[in-house]
Short mmCIF file of C-alpha atoms and ligand atoms in Angstrom, two decimals:
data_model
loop_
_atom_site.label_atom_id
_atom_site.label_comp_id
_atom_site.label_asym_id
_atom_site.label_seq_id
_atom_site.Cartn_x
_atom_site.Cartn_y
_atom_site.Cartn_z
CA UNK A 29 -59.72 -23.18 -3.31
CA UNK A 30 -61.31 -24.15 0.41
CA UNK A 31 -58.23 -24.91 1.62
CA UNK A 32 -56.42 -21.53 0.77
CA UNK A 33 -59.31 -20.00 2.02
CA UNK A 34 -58.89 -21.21 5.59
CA UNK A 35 -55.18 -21.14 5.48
CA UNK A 36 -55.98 -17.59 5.12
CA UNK A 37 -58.26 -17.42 7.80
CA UNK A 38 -55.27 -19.18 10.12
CA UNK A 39 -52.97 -16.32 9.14
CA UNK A 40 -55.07 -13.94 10.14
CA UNK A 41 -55.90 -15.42 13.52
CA UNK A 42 -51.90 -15.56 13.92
CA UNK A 43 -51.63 -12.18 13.36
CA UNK A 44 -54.15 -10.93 15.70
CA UNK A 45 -52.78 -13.13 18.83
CA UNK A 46 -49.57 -11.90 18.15
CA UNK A 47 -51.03 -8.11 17.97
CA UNK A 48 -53.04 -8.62 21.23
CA UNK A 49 -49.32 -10.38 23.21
CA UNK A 50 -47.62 -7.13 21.80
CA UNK A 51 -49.65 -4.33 22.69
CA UNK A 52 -49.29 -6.14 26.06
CA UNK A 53 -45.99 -6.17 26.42
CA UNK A 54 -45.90 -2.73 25.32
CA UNK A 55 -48.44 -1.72 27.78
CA UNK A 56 -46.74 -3.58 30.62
CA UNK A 57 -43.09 -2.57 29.80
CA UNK A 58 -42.18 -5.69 28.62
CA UNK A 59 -40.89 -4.62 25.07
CA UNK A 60 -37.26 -5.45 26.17
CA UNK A 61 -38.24 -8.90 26.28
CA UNK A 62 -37.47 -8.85 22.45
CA UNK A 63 -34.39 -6.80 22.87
CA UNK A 64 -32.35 -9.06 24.61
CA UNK A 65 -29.09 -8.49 22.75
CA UNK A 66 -30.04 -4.90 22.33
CA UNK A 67 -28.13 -2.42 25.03
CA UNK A 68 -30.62 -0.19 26.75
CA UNK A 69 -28.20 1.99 28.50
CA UNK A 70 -24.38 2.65 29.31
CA UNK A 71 -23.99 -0.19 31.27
CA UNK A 72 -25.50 -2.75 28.45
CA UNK A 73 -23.39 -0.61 26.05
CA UNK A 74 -20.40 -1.10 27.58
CA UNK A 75 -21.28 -4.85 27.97
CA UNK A 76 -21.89 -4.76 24.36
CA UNK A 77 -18.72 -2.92 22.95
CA UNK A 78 -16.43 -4.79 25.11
CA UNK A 79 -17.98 -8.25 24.14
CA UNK A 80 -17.48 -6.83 19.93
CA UNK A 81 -14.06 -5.52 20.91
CA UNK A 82 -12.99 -8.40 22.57
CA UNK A 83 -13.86 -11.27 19.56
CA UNK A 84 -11.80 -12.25 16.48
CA UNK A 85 -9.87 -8.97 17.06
CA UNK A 86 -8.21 -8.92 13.13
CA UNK A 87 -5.67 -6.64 14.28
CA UNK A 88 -2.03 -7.30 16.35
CA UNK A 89 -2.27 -5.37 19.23
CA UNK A 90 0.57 -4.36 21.54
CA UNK A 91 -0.41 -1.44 22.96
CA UNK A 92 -2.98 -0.48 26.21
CA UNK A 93 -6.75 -1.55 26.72
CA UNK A 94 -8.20 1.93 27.05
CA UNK A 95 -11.55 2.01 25.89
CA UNK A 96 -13.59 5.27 25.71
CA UNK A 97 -17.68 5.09 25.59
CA UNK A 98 -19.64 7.31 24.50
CA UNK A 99 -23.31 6.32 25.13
CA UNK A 100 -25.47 8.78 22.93
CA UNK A 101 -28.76 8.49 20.69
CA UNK A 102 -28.47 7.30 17.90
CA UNK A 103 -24.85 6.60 18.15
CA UNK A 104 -23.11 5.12 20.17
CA UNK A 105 -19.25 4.88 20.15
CA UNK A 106 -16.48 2.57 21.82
CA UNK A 107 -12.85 3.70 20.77
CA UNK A 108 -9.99 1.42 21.70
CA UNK A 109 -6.52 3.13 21.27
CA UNK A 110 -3.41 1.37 21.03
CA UNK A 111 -0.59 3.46 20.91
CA UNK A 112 3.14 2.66 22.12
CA UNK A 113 4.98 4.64 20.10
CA UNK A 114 4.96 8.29 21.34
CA UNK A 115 3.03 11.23 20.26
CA UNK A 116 3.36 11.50 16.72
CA UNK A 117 2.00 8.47 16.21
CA UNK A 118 -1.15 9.39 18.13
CA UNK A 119 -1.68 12.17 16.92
CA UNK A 120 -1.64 10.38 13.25
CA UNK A 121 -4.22 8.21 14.45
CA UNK A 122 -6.74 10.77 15.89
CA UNK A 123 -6.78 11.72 12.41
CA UNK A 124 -7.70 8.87 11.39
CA UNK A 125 -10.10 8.00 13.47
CA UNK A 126 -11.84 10.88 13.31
CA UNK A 127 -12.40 10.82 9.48
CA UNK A 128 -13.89 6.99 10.10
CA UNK A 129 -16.29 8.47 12.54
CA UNK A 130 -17.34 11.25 10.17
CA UNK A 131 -16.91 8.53 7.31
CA UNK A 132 -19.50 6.14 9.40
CA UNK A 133 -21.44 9.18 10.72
CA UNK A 134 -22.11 9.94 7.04
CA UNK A 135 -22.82 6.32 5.54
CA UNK A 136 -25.86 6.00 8.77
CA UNK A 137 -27.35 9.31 7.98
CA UNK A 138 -27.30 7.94 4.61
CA UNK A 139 -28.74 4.53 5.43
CA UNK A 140 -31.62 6.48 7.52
CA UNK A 141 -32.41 8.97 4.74
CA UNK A 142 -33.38 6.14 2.74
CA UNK A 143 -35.36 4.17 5.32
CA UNK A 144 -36.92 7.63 5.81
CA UNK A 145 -37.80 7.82 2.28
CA UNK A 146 -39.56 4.58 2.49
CA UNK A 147 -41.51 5.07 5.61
CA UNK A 148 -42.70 8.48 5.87
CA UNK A 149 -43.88 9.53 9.37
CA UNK A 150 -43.56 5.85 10.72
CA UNK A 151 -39.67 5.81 10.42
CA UNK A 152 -37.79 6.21 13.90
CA UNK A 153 -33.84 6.43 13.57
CA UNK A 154 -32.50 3.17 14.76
CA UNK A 155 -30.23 3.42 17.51
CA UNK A 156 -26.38 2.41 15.99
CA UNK A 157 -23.20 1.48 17.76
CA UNK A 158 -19.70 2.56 16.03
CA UNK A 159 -17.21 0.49 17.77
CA UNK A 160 -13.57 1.32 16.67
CA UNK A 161 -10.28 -0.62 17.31
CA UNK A 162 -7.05 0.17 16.62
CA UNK A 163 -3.64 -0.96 16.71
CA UNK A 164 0.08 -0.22 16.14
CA UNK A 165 2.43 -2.81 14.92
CA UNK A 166 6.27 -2.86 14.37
CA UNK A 167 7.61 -5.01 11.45
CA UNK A 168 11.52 -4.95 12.58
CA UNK A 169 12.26 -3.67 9.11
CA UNK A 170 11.79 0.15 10.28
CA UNK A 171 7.92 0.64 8.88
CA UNK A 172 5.37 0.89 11.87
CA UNK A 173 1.67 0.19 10.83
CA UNK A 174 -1.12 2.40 12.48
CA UNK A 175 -4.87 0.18 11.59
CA UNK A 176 -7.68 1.79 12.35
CA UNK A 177 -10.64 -1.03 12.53
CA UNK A 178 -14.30 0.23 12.43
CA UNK A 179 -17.16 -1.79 12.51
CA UNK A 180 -20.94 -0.22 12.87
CA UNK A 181 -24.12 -2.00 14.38
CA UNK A 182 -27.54 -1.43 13.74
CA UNK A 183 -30.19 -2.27 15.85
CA UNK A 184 -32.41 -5.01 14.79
CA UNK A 185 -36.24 -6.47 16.42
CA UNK A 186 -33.51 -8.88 18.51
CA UNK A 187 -29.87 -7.69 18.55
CA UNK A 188 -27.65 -5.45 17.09
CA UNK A 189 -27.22 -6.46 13.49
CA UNK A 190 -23.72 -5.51 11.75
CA UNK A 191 -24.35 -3.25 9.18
CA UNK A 192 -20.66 -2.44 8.07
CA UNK A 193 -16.97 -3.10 8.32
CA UNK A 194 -14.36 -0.52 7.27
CA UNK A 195 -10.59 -0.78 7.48
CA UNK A 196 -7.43 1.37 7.30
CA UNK A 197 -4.15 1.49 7.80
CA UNK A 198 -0.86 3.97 7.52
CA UNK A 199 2.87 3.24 7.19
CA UNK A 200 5.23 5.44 9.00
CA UNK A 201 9.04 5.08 9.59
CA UNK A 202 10.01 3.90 12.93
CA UNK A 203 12.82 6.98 13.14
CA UNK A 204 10.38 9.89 12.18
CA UNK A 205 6.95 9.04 12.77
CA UNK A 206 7.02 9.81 9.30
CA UNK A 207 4.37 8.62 6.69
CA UNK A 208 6.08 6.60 4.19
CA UNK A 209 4.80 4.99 0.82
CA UNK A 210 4.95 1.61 0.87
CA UNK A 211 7.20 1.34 -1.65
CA UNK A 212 9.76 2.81 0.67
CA UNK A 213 9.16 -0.41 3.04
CA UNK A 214 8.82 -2.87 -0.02
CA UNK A 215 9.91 -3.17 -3.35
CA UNK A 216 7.49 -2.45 -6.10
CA UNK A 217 7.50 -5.97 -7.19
CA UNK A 218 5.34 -7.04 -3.33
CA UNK A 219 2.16 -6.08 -5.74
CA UNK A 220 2.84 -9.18 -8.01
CA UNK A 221 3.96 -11.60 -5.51
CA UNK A 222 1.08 -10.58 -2.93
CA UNK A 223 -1.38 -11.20 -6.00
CA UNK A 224 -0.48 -14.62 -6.92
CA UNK A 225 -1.29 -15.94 -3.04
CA UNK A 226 -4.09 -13.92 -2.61
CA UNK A 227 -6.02 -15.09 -5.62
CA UNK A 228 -4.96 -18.84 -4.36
CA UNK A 229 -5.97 -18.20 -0.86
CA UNK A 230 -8.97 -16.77 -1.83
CA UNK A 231 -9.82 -19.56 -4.30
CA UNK A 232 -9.11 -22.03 -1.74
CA UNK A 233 -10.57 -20.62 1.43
CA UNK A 234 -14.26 -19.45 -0.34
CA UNK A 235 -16.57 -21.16 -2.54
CA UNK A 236 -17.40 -19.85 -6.02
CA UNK A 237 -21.04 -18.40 -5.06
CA UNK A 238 -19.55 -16.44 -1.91
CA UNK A 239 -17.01 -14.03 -4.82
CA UNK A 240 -18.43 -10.65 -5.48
CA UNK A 241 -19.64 -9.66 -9.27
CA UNK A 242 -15.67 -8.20 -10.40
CA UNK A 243 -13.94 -9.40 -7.58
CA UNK A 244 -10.85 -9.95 -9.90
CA UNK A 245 -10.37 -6.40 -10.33
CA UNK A 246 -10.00 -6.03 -6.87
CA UNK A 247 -6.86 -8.53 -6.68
CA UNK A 248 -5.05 -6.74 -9.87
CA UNK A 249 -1.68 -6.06 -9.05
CA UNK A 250 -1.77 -3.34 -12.05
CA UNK A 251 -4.47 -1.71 -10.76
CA UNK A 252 -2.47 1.08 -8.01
CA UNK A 253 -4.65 1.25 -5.39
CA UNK A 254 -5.13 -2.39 -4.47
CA UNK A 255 -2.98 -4.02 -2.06
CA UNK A 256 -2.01 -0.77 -0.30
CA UNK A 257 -4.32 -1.96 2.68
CA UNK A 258 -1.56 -3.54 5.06
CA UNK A 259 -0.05 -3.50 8.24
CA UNK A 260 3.59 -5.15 8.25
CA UNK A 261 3.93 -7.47 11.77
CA UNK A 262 7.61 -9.26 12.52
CA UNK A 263 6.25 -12.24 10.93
CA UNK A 264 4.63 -11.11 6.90
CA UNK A 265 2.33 -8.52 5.94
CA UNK A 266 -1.73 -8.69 6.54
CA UNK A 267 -3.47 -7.80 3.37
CA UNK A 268 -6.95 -6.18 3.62
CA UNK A 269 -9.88 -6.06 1.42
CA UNK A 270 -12.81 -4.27 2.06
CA UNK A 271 -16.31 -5.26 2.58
CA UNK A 272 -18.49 -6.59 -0.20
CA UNK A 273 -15.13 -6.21 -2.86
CA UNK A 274 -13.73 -9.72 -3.22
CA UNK A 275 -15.56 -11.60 -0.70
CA UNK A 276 -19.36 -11.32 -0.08
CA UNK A 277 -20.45 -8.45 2.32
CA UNK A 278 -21.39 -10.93 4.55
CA UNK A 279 -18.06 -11.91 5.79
CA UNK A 280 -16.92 -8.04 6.31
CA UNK A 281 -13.67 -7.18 6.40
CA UNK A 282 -11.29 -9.60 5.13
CA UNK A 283 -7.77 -10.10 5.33
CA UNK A 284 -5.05 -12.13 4.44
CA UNK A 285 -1.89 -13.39 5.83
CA UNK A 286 1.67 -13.77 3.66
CA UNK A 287 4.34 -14.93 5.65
CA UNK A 288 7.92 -12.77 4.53
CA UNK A 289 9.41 -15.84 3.19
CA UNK A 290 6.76 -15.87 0.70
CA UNK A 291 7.37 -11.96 -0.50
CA UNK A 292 11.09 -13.02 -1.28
CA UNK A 293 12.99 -10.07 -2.71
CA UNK A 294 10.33 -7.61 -2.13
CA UNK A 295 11.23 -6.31 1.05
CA UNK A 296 13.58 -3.75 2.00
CA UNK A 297 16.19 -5.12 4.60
CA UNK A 298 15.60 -1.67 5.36
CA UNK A 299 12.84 0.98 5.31
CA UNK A 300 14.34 3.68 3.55
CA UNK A 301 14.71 6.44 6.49
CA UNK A 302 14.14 9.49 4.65
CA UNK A 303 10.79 11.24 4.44
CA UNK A 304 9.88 12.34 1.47
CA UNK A 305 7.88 15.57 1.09
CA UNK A 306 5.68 15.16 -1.87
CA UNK A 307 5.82 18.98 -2.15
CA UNK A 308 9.37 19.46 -2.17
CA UNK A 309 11.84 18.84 -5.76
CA UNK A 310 13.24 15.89 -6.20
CA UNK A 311 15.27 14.14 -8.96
CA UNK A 312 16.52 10.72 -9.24
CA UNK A 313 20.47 10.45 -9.84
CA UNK A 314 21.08 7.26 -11.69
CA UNK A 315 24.72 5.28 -12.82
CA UNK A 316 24.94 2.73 -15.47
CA UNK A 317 27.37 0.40 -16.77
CA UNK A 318 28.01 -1.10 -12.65
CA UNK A 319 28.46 -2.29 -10.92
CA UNK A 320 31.78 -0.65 -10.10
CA UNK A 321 34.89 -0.70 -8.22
CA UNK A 322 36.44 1.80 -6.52
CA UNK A 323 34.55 4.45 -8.05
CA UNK A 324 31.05 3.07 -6.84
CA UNK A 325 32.10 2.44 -4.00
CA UNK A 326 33.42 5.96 -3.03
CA UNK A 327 29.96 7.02 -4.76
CA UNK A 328 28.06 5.14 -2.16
CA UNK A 329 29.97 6.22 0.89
CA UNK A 330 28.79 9.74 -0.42
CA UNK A 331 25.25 8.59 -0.60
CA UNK A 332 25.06 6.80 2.69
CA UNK A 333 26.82 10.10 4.31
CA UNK A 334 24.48 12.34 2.84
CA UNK A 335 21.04 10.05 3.12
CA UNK A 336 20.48 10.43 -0.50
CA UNK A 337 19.76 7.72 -2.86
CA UNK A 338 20.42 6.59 -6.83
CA UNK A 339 19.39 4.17 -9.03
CA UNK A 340 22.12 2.00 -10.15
CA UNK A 341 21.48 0.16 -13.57
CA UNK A 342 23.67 -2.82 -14.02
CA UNK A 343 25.18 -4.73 -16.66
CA UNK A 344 24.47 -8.42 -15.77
CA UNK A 345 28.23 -10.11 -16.73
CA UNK A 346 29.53 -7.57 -13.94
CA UNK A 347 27.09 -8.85 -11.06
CA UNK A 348 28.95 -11.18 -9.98
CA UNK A 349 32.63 -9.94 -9.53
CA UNK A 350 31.34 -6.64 -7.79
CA UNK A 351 27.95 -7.34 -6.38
CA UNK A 352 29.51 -6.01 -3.32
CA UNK A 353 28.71 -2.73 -3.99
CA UNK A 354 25.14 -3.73 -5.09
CA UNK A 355 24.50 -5.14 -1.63
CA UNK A 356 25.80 -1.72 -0.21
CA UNK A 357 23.51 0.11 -2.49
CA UNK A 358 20.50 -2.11 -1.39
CA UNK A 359 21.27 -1.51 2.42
CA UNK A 360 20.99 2.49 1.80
CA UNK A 361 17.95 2.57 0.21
CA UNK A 362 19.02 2.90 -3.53
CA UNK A 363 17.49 1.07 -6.37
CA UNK A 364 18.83 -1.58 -8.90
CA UNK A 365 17.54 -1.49 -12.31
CA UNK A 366 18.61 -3.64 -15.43
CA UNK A 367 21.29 -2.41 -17.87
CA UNK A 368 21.69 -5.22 -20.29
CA UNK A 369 23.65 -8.39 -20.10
CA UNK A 370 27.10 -7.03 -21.74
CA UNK A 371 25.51 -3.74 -23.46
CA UNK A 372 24.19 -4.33 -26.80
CA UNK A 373 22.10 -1.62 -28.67
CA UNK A 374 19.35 -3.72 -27.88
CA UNK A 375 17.36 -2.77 -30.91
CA UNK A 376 19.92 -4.74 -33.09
CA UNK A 377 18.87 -7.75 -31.33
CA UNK A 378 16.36 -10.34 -32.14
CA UNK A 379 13.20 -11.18 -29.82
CA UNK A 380 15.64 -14.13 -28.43
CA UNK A 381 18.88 -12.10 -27.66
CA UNK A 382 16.37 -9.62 -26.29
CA UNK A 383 14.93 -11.70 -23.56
CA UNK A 384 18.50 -13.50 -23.26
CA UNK A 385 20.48 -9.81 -22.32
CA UNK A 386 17.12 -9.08 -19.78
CA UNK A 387 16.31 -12.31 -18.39
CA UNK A 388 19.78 -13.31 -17.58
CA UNK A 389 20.89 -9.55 -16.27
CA UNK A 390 17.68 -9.87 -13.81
CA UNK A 391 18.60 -13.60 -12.56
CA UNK A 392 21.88 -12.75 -11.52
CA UNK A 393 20.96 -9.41 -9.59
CA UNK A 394 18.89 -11.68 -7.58
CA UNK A 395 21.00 -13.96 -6.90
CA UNK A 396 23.88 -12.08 -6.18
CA UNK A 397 22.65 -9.16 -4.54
CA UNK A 398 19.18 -10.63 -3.64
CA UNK A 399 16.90 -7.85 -5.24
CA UNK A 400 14.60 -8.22 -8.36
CA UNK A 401 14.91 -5.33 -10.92
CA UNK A 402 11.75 -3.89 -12.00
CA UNK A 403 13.31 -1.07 -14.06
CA UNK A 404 15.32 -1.29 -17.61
CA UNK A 405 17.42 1.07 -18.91
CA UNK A 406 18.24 0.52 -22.24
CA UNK A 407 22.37 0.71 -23.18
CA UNK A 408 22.80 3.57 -25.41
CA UNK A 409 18.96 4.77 -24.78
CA UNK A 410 18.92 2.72 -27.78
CA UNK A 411 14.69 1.29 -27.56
CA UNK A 412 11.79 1.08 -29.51
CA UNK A 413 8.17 -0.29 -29.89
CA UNK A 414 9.72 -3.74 -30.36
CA UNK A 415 12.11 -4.37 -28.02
CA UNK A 416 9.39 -2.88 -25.50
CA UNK A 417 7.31 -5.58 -25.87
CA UNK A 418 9.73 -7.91 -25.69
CA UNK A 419 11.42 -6.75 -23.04
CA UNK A 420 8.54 -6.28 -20.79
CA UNK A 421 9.88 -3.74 -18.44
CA UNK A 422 9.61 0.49 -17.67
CA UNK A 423 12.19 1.81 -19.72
CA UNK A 424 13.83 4.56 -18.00
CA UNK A 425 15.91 7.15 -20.37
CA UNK A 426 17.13 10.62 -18.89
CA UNK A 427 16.62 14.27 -18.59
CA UNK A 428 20.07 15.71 -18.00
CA UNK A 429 23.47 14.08 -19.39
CA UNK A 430 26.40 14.66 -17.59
CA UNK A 431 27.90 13.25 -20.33
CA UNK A 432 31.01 12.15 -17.85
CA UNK A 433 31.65 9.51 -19.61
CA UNK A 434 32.97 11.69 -22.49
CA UNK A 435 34.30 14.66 -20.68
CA UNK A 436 35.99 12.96 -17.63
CA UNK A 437 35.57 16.27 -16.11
CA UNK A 438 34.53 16.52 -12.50
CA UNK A 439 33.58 20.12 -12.81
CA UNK A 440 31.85 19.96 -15.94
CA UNK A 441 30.16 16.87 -14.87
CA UNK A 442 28.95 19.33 -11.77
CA UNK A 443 28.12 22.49 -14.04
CA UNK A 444 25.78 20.55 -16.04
CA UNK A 445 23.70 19.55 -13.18
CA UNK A 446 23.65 23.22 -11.58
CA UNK A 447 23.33 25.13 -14.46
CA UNK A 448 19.85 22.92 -14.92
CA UNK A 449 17.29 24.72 -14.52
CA UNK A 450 14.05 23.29 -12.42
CA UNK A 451 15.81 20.11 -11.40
CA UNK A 452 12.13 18.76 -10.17
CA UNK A 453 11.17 15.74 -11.50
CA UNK A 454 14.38 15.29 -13.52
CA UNK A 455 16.34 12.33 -13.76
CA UNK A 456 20.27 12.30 -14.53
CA UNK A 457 22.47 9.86 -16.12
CA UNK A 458 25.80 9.12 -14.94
CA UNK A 459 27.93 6.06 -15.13
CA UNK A 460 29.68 4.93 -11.78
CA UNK A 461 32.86 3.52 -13.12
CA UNK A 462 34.95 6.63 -13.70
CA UNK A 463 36.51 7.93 -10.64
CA UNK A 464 35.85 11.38 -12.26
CA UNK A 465 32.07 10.80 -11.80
CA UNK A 466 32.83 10.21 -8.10
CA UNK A 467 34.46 13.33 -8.03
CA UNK A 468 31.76 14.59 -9.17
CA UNK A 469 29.18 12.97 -6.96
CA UNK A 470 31.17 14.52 -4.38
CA UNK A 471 30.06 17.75 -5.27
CA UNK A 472 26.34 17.21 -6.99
CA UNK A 473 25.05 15.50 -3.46
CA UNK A 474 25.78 17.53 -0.94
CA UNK A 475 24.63 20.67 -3.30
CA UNK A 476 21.40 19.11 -4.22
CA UNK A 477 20.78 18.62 -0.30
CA UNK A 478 21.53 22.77 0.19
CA UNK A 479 19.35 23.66 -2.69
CA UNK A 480 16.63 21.21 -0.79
CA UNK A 481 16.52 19.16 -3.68
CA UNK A 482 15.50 15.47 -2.40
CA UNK A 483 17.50 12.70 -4.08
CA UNK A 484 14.99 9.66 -4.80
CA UNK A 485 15.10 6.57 -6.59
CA UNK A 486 13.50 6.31 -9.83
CA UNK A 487 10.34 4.14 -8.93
CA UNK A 488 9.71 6.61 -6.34
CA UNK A 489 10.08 9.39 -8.67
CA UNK A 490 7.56 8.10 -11.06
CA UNK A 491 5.44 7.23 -7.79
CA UNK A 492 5.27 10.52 -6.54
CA UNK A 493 5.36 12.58 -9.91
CA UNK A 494 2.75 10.25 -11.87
CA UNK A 495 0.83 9.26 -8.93
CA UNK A 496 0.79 5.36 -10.41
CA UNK A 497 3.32 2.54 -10.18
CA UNK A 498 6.15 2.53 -12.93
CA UNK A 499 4.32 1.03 -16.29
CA UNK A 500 5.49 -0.47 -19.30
CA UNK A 501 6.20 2.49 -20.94
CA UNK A 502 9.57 4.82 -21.44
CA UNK A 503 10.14 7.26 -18.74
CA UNK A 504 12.20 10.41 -19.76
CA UNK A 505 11.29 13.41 -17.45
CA UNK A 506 8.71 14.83 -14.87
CA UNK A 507 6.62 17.71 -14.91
CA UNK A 508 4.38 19.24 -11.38
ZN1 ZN B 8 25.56 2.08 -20.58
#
């Protein structure tokens, strides 16, 4: 009891000394004295933002060093623009940056409501800093990367305390300035591979106590907006996760490096050089039965001349002999999906054949024409409940049928694609080993492209018409 008493006592005596030393410093102008991190005008500002601008920069920059101040109450602001790559670009990036300033502007008045809340009368805004990097990165592939770093500082009794960390970032083709989705850099399958070495990274690099509460969610490749945080550099791709998701808020930002050799088969040799206008039609052309001879390959010179795209959905015991044309098909931007190893009705089959005709169909479209398909398409549109489980894939059927394989008629093939009406978000079947469906082609391709009718693989079809990665699901048709 006596000897809380007088530990009291000592507390109190504390307090008062350190009262009395206070209100002198305050009285004598001293109060910087416990501000000595804390920037007291431009100058210090400056001093400050460089020094934050200038450590562990996350970002690979390749572009200029002007920095713009803006010394204000309560916020301050250092913007660091890197741009190399013309106008477009910049103008891209203002955007950006100027929804993170509103998007930090927002989150302090936030943060200050609150303290307000608490303190009443006695609550003084604390004096912030935004400081705001950015940089523009070329990947060699085609896809440039705009980032847009923020980081905002609060003033603390000694130094300005980080209070948050935001990142983002923007693909655009190197030709256009364009904004691209990423799966027009990468192919859909980069969700999956970037998953498994993130989660080992992760579990390697930070202890179990340092995870957020449902970080796994966060590092779900199934879950479409993770992993679209990235800027692509000539060496891999920079994955980053924002503050407080995966890794404790603590740490900020984080981000994490996978070299290209490590996202074998998911990216494009090529970023596909088209824009796509969300708002605009669109259907996805596909062929089965290929790969093909002469046909497909007169198909694909009409593709490549037009700067459309198709899906092509091979038969695996053909890969080999022709996967000429698959490469070809790769290099322009089209799509290779899975057609069955020699074309069974593949609900005839047993659980074993089933994963026998896929398995062995996927295999040798990687290693022949170095892609992984992602997409089946079921010979004879022949599917059910079953063989979807089995077979583990989208299942993509069709909206229009030529039905060229049946007519050999290059005008009828035609007619049945014009005389659709609403092409949007309609996918056609066609089979590119007839040289009547390359007649055909001939004529469908260039009229699409005068009707304004973008040509689009099917991934990017579901993409842009569902809003969501292709699922495990069948596929027929699009509506707005
Ligand atoms: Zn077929």
């Amino acid at each position: 009891m006596d000897n809380n008493k007088s530990f009291r006592n000592v507390r109190w005596f504390v307090i008062i000394i350190v009262l009395v030393f206070l209100s002198a410093c305050a009285y004598g102008g001293a109060l910087i004295y416990f501000d000595t991190d804390k920037y007291q005008n431009k100058a210090e500002f400056i001093d400050f933002a460089s020094h934050e601008l200038g450590k562990d920069r996350l970002l690979t920059a390749n572009g200029s060093d002007d920095i713009e101040y803006t010394y204000d109450t309560p916020f301050s602001m250092a913007v660091r623009k890197d741009i190399t790559l013309g106008d477009s670009v910049s103008n891209k990036e203002s955007v950006l940056i100027n929804s993170f300033i509103s998007k930090c502007q927002l989150e302090a008045a936030k943060a200050d409501q609150e303290e307000y809340k608490k303190k009443g009368d006695k609550f003084k805004t604390p004096e912030r800093a935004i400081i705001i990097d950015t940089s523009v990165t070329e990947s060699g592939t085609g896809a440039v990367s705009v980032a847009v770093y923020c980081k905002m500082y609060k003033a603390g009794t000694r130094k300005m305390e980080l209070e948050s960390s935001d990142i983002e970032t923007l693909l655009l083709s190197e030709e256009t300035y364009n904004s691209i989705e990423p799966i027009q850099a990468l192919n859909i399958t980069y969700k999956d591979r970037a998953s498994q070495f993130v989660n080992k990274y992760f579990e390697r690099t930070y202890s179990d106590d340092e995870f957020c509460e449902g970080w796994e969610s966060y590092l779900d490749p199934d879950n479409d907006d993770n992993y679209e945080n990235f800027i692509m550099t000539k060496e891999g791709i920079e994955f980053f996760f924002d503050e407080g998701t995966v890794i404790d808020k603590s740490y900020g930002v984080v981000s994490v490096d996978i070299p290209y050799f490590y996202m074998d088969y998911t990216i494009r040799e090529a970023v596909i050089d088209r824009y796509i206008d969300p708002n605009k039609p669109m259907v996805a052309i596909t062929y089965d039965d290929g790969p093909g001879d002469k046909s497909e390959k007169r198909i694909l010179k009409c593709l490549e001349k037009n700067g459309s795209v198709a899906t092509f959905f091979y038969v695996g015991y053909r890969v080999d002999d022709f996967a000429y044309n698959g490469k070809k098909a790769v290099e322009i931007g089209c799509e290779i999906g899975n057609h069955s190893w020699d074309h069974p009705p593949l609900t005839t089959c047993n659980k074993k054949q089933i994963r026998k005709q896929i398995g062995k169909t996927n295999d040798a479209i990687k290693e022949y024409i170095g892609v992984e398909p992602t997409l089946l398409r079921p010979p004879y549109g022949d599917f059910s409940d079953r063989v979807e489980k089995v077979a583990d894939m989208p299942a993509i059927l069709w909206t229009i049928d030529t039905l060229d394989w049946k007519t050999r008629n290059p005008k009828k093939i035609f007619k049945s694609v014009k005389n659709t009406k609403h092409l949007d978000g309609k996918i056609i079947l066609m089979h590119s080993i007839y040289d009547e469906t390359a007649d055909a082609t001939e004529k469908i391709v260039p009229w699409l492209k005068k009707q304004g009718i973008q040509t689009v693989t099917v991934s990017e079809l579901i993409k842009y018409k569902t809003g969501e990665m292709p699922k495990v699901k069948v596929y027929r048709t699009f509506k707005k």
